[in-house]
Amino acid sequence: LSVRAHMSRILRSLQGGSFVEFSELFHPEEGVAVMVVSFLALLELARESLIELKQSAAFEPIYVKMAIAEAPVIELKSE
């Protein structure tokens, strides 16, 4: 379970440049550990300013998109 591998997976899923609902980036059937790593990957992508997170009001859905729609998908190497 590599955070970097999940970061790459998330960036690939956001490649279209449009907003994706936060919950669509998680796959509960893969287990809790994978969901935790996916969440950590989203936090890291946000920290590195590679994604934008938007929410219109408290308790409303959270939406995610690439920070720059034209940005190429970058394959991040595991350390």
XYZ file of C-alpha atoms in Angstrom:
79
model
C 0.000 0.000 0.000
C 1.985 2.926 -1.325
C 0.706 6.455 -0.810
C 2.606 7.538 -3.953
C 0.925 4.803 -6.028
C -2.482 5.954 -4.795
C -1.574 9.554 -5.579
C -0.876 8.493 -9.174
C -4.169 6.580 -9.327
C -6.093 9.606 -8.079
C -4.371 11.942 -10.554
C -5.253 9.553 -13.395
C -8.893 9.540 -12.320
C -8.917 13.376 -12.293
C -7.243 13.644 -15.699
C -10.390 14.927 -17.432
C -10.104 18.252 -15.605
C -13.642 18.318 -14.223
C -14.718 18.033 -10.600
C -15.204 14.551 -9.164
C -17.140 13.912 -5.979
C -14.784 13.111 -3.093
C -16.576 9.836 -2.275
C -16.043 8.543 -5.845
C -12.295 8.371 -5.179
C -12.775 5.680 -2.533
C -13.585 2.018 -3.029
C -14.891 0.514 0.252
C -14.854 -2.997 -1.207
C -11.027 -2.844 -1.225
C -10.922 -2.587 2.574
C -10.221 -0.062 5.286
C -6.442 -0.014 4.787
C -6.811 0.985 1.122
C -9.333 3.690 2.038
C -6.930 5.118 4.641
C -4.048 5.151 2.141
C -6.312 6.805 -0.448
C -7.247 9.490 2.077
C -3.581 10.068 2.919
C -2.844 10.329 -0.808
C -5.548 13.004 -1.190
C -4.117 14.944 1.740
C -0.633 14.788 0.221
C -1.915 15.904 -3.202
C -3.671 18.850 -1.551
C -0.542 19.718 0.447
C 1.484 19.705 -2.779
C -1.196 21.897 -4.459
C -1.770 19.310 -7.183
C -5.530 19.148 -6.559
C -8.304 21.583 -5.662
C -10.947 20.748 -3.073
C -14.284 22.611 -3.121
C -17.326 22.490 -0.850
C -20.212 24.944 -1.188
C -21.369 24.753 2.452
C -20.960 22.689 5.592
C -22.232 19.128 5.194
C -22.428 19.511 1.398
C -20.490 17.151 -0.893
C -16.778 17.795 -1.363
C -15.510 17.973 -4.954
C -11.970 17.372 -6.163
C -10.198 18.283 -9.411
C -6.663 18.696 -10.666
C -5.271 22.116 -9.788
C -4.410 22.758 -13.454
C -6.704 20.971 -15.911
C -4.021 20.771 -18.614
C -1.409 19.309 -16.275
C -0.017 15.996 -17.442
C -0.486 12.955 -15.236
C 2.736 12.424 -13.359
C 3.759 8.937 -12.361
C 5.105 9.169 -8.838
C 7.754 6.618 -7.901
C 7.465 4.710 -4.642
C 10.242 5.285 -2.193
